[in-house]
Coordinates of C-alpha atoms and ligand atoms in Angstrom, one line a residue:
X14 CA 17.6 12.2 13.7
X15 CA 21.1 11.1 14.7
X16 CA 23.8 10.6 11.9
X17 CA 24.6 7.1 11.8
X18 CA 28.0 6.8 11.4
X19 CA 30.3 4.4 9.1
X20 CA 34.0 4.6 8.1
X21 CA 32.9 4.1 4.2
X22 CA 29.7 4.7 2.3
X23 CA 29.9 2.8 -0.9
X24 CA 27.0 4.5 -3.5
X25 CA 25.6 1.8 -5.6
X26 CA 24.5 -1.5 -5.5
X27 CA 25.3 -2.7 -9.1
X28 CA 28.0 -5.2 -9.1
X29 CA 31.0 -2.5 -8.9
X30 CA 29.7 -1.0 -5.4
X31 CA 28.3 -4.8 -4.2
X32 CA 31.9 -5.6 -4.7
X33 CA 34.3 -3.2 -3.6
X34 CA 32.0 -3.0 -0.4
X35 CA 32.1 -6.7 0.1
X36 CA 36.2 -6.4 0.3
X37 CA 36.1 -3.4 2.2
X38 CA 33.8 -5.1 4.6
X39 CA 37.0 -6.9 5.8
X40 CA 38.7 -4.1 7.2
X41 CA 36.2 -1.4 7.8
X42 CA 32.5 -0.7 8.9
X43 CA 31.0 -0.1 5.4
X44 CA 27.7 1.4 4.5
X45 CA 26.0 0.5 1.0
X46 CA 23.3 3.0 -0.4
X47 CA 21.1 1.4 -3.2
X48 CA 18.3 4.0 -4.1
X49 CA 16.4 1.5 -5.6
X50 CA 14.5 -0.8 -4.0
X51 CA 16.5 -3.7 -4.5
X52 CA 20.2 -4.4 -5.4
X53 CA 21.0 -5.1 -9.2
X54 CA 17.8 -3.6 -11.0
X55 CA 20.1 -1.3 -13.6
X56 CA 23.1 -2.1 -15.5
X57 CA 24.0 -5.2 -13.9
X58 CA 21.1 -6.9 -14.1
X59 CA 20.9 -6.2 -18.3
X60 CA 24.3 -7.7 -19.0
X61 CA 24.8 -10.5 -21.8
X62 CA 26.8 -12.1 -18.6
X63 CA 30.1 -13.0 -20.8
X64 CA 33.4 -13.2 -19.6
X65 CA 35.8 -12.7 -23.1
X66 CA 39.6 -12.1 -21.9
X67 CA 39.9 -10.9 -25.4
X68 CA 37.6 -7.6 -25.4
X69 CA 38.4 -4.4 -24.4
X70 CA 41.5 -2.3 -24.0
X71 CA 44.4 -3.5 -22.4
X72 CA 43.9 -2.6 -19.0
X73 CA 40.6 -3.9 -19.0
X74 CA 41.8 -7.4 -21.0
X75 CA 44.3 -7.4 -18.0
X76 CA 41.6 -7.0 -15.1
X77 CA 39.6 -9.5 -17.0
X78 CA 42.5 -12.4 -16.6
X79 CA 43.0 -11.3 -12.9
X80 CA 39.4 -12.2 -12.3
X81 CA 39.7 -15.8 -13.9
X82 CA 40.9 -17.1 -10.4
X83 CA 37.8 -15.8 -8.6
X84 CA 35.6 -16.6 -11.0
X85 CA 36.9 -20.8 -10.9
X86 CA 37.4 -20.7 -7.8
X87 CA 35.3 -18.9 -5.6
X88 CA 34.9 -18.7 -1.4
X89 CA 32.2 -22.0 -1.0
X90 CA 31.0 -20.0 2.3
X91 CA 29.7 -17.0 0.2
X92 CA 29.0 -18.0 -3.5
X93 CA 26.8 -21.0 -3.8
X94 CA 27.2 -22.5 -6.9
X95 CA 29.6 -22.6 -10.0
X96 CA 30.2 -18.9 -11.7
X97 CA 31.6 -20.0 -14.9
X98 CA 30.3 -22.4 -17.6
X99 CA 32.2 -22.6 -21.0
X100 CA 31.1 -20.2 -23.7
X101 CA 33.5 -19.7 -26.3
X102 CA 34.2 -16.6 -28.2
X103 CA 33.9 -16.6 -31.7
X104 CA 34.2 -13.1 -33.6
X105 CA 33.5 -13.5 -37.3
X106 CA 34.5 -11.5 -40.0
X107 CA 33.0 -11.0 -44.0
X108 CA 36.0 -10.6 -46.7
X109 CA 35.8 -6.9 -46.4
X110 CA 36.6 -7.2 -42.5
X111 CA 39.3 -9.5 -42.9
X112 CA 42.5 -6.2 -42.0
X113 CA 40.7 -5.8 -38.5
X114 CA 40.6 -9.3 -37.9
X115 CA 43.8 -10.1 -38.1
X116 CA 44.5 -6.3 -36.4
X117 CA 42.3 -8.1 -33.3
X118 CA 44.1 -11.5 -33.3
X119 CA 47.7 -9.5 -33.3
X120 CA 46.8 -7.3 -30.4
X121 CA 44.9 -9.6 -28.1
X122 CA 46.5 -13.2 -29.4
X123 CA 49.6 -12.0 -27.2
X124 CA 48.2 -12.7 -24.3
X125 CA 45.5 -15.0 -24.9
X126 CA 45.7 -18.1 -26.6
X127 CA 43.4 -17.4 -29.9
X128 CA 43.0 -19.1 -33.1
X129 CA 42.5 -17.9 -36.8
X130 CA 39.1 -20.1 -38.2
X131 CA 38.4 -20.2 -41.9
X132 CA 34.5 -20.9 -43.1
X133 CA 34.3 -24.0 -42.8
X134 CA 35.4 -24.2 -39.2
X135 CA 32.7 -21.2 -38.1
X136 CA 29.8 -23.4 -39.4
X137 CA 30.5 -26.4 -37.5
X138 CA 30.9 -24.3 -34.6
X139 CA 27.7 -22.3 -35.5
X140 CA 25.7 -24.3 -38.7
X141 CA 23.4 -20.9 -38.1
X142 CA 26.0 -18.4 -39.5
X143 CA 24.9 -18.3 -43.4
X144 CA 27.2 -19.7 -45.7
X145 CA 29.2 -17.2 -47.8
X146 CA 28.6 -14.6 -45.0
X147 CA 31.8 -15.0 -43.0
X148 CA 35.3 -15.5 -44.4
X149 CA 37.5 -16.0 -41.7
X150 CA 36.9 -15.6 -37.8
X151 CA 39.0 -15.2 -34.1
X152 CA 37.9 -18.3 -32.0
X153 CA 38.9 -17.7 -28.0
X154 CA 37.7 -21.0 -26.1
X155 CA 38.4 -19.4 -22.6
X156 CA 35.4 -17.7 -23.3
X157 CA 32.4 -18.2 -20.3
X158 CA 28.9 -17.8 -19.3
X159 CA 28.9 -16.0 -16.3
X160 CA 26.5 -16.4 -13.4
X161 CA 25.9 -13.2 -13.0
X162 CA 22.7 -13.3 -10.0
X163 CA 25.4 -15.9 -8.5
X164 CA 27.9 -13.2 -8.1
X165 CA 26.2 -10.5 -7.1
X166 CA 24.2 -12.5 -4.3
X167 CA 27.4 -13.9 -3.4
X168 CA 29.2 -10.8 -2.8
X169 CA 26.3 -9.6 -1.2
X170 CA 26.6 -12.7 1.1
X171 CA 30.0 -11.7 1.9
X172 CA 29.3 -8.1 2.5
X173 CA 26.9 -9.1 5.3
X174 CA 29.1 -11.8 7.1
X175 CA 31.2 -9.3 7.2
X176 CA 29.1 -7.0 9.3
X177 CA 28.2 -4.7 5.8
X178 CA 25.4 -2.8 6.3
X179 CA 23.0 -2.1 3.2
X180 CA 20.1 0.3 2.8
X181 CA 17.8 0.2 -0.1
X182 CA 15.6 2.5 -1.0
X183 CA 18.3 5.1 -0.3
X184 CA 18.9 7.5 -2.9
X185 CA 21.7 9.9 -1.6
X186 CA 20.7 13.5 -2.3
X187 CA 23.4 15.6 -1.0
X188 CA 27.2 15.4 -0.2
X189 CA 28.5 17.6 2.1
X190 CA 32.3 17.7 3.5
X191 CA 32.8 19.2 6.9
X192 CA 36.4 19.8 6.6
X193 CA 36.9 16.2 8.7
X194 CA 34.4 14.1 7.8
X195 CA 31.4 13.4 4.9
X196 CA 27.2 14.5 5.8
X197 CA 25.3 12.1 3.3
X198 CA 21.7 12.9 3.0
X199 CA 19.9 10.1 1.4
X200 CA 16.0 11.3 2.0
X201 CA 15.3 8.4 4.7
X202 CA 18.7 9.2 6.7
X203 CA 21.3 10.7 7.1
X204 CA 25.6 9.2 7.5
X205 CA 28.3 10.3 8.9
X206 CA 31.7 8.8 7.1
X207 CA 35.0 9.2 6.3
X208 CA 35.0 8.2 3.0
X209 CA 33.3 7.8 0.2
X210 CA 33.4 5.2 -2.9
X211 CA 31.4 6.6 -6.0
X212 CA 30.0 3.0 -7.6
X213 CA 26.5 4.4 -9.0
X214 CA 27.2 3.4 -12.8
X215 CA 25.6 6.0 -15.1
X216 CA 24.8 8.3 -11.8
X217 CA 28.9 8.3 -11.2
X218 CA 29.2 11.8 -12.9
X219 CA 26.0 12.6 -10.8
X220 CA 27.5 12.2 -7.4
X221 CA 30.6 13.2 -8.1
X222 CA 28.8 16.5 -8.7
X223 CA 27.2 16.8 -5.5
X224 CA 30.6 16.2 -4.1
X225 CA 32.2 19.2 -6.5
X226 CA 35.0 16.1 -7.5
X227 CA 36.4 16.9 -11.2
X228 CA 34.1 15.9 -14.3
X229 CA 35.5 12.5 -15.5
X230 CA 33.4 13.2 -19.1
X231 CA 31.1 10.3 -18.0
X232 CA 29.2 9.0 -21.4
X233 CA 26.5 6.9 -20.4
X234 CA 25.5 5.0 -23.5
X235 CA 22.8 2.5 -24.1
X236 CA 22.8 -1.3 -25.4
X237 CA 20.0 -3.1 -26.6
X238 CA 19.1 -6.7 -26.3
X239 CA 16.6 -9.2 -27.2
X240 CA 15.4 -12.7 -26.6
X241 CA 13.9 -14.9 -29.6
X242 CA 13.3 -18.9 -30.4
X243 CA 16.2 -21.2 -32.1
X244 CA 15.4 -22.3 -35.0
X245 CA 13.3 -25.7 -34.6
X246 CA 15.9 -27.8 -36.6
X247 CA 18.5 -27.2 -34.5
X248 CA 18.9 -30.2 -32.0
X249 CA 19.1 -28.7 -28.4
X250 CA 22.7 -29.9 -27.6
X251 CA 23.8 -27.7 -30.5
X252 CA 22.1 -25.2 -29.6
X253 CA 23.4 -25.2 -26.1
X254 CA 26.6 -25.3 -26.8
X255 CA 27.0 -22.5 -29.9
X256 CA 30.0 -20.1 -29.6
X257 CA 28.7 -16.2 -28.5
X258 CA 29.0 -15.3 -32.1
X259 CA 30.4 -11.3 -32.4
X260 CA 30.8 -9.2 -35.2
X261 CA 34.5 -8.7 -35.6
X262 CA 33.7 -4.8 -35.5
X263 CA 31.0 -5.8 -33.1
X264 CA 27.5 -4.5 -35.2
X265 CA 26.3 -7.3 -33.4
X266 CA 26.2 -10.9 -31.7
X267 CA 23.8 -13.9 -30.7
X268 CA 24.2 -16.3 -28.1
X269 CA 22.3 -19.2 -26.7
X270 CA 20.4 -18.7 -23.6
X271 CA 18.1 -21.5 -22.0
X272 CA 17.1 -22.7 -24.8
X273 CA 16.2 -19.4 -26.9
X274 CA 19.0 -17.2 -28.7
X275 CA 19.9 -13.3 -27.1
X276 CA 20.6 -11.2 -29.6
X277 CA 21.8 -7.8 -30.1
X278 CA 22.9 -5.0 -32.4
X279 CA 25.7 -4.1 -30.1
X280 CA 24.0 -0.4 -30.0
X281 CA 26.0 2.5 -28.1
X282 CA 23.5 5.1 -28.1
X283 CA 24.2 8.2 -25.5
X284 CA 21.8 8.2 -22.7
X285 CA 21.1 10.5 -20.2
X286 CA 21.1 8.3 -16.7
X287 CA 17.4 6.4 -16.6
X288 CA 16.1 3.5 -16.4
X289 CA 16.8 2.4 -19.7
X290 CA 14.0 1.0 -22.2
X291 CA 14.4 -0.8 -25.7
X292 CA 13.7 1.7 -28.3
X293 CA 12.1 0.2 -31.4
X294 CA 14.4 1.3 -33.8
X295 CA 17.0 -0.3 -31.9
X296 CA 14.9 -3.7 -32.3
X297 CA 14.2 -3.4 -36.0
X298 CA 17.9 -2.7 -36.5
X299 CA 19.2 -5.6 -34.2
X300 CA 17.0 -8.2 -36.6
X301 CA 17.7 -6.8 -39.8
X302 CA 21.5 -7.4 -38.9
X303 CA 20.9 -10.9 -37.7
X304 CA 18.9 -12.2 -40.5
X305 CA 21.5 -10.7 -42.7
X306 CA 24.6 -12.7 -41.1
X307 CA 22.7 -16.2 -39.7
X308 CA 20.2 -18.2 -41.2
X309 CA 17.2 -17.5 -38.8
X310 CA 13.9 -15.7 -39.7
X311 CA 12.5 -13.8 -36.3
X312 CA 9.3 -14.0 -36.5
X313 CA 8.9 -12.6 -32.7
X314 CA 10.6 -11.3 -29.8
X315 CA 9.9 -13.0 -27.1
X316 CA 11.3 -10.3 -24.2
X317 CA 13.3 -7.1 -24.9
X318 CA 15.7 -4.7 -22.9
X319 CA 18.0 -2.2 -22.6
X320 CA 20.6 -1.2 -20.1
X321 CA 23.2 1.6 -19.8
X322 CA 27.5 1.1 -20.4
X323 CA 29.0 4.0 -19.2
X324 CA 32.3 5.0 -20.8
X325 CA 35.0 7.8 -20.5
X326 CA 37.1 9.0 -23.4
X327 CA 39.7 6.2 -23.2
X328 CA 37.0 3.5 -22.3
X329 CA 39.1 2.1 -19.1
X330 CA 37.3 2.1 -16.0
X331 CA 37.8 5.0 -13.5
X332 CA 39.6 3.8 -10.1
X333 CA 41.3 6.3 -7.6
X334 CA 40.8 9.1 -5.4
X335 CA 39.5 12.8 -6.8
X336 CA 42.2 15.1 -7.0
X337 CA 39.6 17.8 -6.1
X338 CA 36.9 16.6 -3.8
X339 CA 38.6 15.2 -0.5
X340 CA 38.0 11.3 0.5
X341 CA 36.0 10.8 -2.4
X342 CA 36.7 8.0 -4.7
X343 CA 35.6 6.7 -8.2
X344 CA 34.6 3.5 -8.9
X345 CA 33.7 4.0 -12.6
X346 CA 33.6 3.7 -16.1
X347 CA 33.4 0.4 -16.4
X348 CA 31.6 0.3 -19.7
X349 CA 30.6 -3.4 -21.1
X350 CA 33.0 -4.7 -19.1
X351 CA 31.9 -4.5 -15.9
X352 CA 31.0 -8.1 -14.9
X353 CA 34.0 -9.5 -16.0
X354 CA 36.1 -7.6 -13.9
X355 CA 34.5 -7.3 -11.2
X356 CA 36.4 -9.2 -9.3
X357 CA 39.8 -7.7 -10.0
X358 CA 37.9 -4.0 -9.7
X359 CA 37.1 -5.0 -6.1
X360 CA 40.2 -6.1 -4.9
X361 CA 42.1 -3.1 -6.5
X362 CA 39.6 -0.5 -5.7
X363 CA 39.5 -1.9 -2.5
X364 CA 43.6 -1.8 -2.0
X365 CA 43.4 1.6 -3.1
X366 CA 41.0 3.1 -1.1
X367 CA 42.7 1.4 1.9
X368 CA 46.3 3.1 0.8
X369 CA 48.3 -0.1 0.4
X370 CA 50.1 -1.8 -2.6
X371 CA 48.3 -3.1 -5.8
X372 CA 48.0 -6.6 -5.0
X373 CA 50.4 -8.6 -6.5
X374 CA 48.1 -11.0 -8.6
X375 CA 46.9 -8.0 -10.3
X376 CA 50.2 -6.2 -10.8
X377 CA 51.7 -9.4 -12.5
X378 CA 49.5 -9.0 -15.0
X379 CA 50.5 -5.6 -16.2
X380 CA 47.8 -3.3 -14.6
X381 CA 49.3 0.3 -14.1
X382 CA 47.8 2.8 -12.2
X383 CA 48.1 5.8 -14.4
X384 CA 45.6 3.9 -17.1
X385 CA 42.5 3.8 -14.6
X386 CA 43.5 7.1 -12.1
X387 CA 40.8 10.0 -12.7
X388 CA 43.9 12.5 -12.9
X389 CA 44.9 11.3 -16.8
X390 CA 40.7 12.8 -17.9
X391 CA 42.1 16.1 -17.1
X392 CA 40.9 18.2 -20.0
X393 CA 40.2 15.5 -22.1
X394 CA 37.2 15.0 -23.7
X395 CA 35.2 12.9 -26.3
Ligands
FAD532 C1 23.1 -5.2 -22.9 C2 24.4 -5.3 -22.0 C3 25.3 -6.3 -22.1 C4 26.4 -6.4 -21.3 N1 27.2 -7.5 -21.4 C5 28.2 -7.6 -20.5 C6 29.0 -8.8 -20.5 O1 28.7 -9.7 -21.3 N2 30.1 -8.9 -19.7 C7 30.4 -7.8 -18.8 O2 31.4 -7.9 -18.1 N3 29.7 -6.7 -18.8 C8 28.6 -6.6 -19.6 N4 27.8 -5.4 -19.6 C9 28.3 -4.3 -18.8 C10 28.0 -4.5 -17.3 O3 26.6 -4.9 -17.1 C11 28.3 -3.2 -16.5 O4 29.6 -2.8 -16.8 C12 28.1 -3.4 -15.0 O5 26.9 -4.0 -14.7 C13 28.2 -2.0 -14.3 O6 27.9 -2.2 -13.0 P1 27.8 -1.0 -12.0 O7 27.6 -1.5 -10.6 O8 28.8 0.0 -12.3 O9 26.4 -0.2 -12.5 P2 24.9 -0.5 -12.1 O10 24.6 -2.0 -12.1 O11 24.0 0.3 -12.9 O12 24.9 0.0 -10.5 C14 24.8 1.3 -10.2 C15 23.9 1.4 -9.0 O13 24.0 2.8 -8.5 C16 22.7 3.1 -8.0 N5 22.6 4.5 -7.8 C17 22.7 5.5 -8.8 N6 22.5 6.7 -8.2 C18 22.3 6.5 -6.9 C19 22.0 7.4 -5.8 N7 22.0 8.8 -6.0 N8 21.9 6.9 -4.6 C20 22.0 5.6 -4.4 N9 22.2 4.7 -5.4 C21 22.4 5.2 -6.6 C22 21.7 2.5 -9.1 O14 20.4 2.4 -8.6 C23 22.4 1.2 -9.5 O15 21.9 0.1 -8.8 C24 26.7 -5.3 -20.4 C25 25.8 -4.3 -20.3 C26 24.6 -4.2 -21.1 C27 23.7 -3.1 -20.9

């Protein structure tokens, strides 16, 4: 069969690879290899969907505020409805807690506007936190619900106006560099392009082996979540509208969502690359932390999963060329954060791979380069 032939192959079609090949699609003819059936069936389709300018290191806090623009206002022609709906952030904290509280709200109260909550304050925000749990707590109200179907099918939207081309069912086997150009075998076909943008979440270490680029000590590491009812005497307008409600050393959190609570122990588990499943231990753990910190019995779990953040040593996303395999480019690392700056990623990916200047937007708000390049995980490790 002939080798069809693109100017960038983008592998992955998680949020990360949907993206960057959506703003590449401007300039370029860009392929997108999915090898699973559909778009969206791993990582990004597990997420809690929060957007919290206030997690994270600081590069990632600063690709998180970049987004905020997209996110409110979006292109009408590609995303259909409304990304954001308020959600604030509320991270609680028991006497014992109380040093990295105020540690958190010094470091991220610089550049977002937080407040300092005493007791009485957390349980009219959440009545369900029990009393004499928490003594103190960081409230963020730029905190949002993010529609995270909404993005991706938007971006998707975009990538196809723009003449993308996507192929599911494509799982790309070998990598081979002809000296000029890039020979993808995915087993259904077989691409010719120049370049390539490595977006395939816990798979990233994965390809970049079958492209010989540098290890970048890719950890992927699984999260657990469930889904289980309110409690009946809570009236559904204060259910709807409870703070996500974090553990300030995040051993867990609840939110409210459609009507039922999600819930997790805020597990990081390593994992090799899989389709990840819920272990039970995981379950057991999430409840017993839950029942001990809010005043809710679970008496079932309605619906249960797991899904797969994938972190380097420094937990900052991996965004630049290889220094080893030629044309090959990371897209990576982009832990539990991956929604939320998604739209920033894009962009700057997208800037980068071209070989023009950091957009400005994303410069101003103190990104640099040498935090997300794959040249500072040289001989680093865990
Ligand atoms: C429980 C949980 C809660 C989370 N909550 C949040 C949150 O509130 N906010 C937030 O911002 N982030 C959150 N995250 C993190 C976020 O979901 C991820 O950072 C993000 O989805 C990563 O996107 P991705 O595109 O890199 O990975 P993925 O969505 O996993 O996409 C990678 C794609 O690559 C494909 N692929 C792999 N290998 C190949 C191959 N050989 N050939 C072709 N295709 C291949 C896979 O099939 C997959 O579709 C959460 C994650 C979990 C698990």
């Amino acid at each position: 069969m002939a080798h069809q032939r693109f100017d960038v192959a983008v592998i992955g079609g998680g949020i990360a690879g949907t993206s960057v090949a959506a703003e590449l699609s401007k300039d370029r003819r860009v392929l997108l290899l999915e090898m699973e059936s559909q778009p969206g069936y791993h990582t990004t389709g597990r997420s809690a969907a929060v957007y919290a300018a206030v997690y994270g290191p600081s590069p990632i806090r600063a690709l998180t505020r970049t987004s905020r623009a997209f996110f409110t206002s979006p292109s009408a022609s590609h995303f259909s409805t409304a990304l954001f709906r308020p959600r604030p952030i509320m991270m609680i904290a028991r006497q014992e807690q109380a040093l990295a509280l105020d540690q958190t709200i010094a470091e991220v109260g610089v550049m977002t506007p937080v407040e300092r909550i005493n007791e009485s304050a957390i349980r009219k925000l959440n009545p369900l936190v029990k009393t004499g749990y928490a003594s103190a707590a960081m409230l963020d109200m730029s905190g949002e619900d993010i529609d995270v179907a909404a993005l991706h099918q938007g971006y998707l939207r975009q990538f196809r106006d723009f003449g993308g081309d996507l192929r599911c069912n494509a799982t790309v086997l070998g990598l081979t560099h002809t000296g000029r150009d890039w020979q993808i075998n995915t087993g259904g076909g077989e691409f010719t392009v120049d370049t390539i943008v490595n977006a395939a979440g816990a798979w990233a270490e994965h390809i970049g082996g079958l492209a010989q680029a540098e290890s970048i000590g890719l950890i992927p590491k699984r999260r657990t979540a469930a889904i289980v009812a309110a409690p009946t005497e809570l009236a559904p307008n204060t259910l709807a509208s409870l703070p996500i409600t974090i553990d300030i050393e995040e051993n867990f959190y609840l939110k409210p969502d459609a009507g039922r609570l999600l819930i997790s122990p805020a597990d990081e588990t390593p994992s090799p690359a899989c389709d990840a499943q819920p272990e039970d231990m995981d379950i057991a753990l999430c409840v017993e932390r839950i029942e001990q910190a809010f005043d809710l019995q679970v008496h079932r779990i309605e619906s249960k999963w797991a899904g797969l953040r994938s972190f380097v040593v420094d937990k900052c996303p991996v965004v630049g060329y290889s220094t080893t395999a030629p044309a090959f480019f990371w897209l990576a690392g982009q832990g539990g954060y991956g929604i939320q700056t998604a739209p920033a990623l894009a962009r700057l990916a997208a800037s980068q791979v071209l070989q023009r200047p950091m957009p400005e937007d994303i410069a101003a708000e103190g990104v640099d380069l040498s935090e997300i390049d794959p040249s500072r995980l040289a001989n680093r490790a865990e």
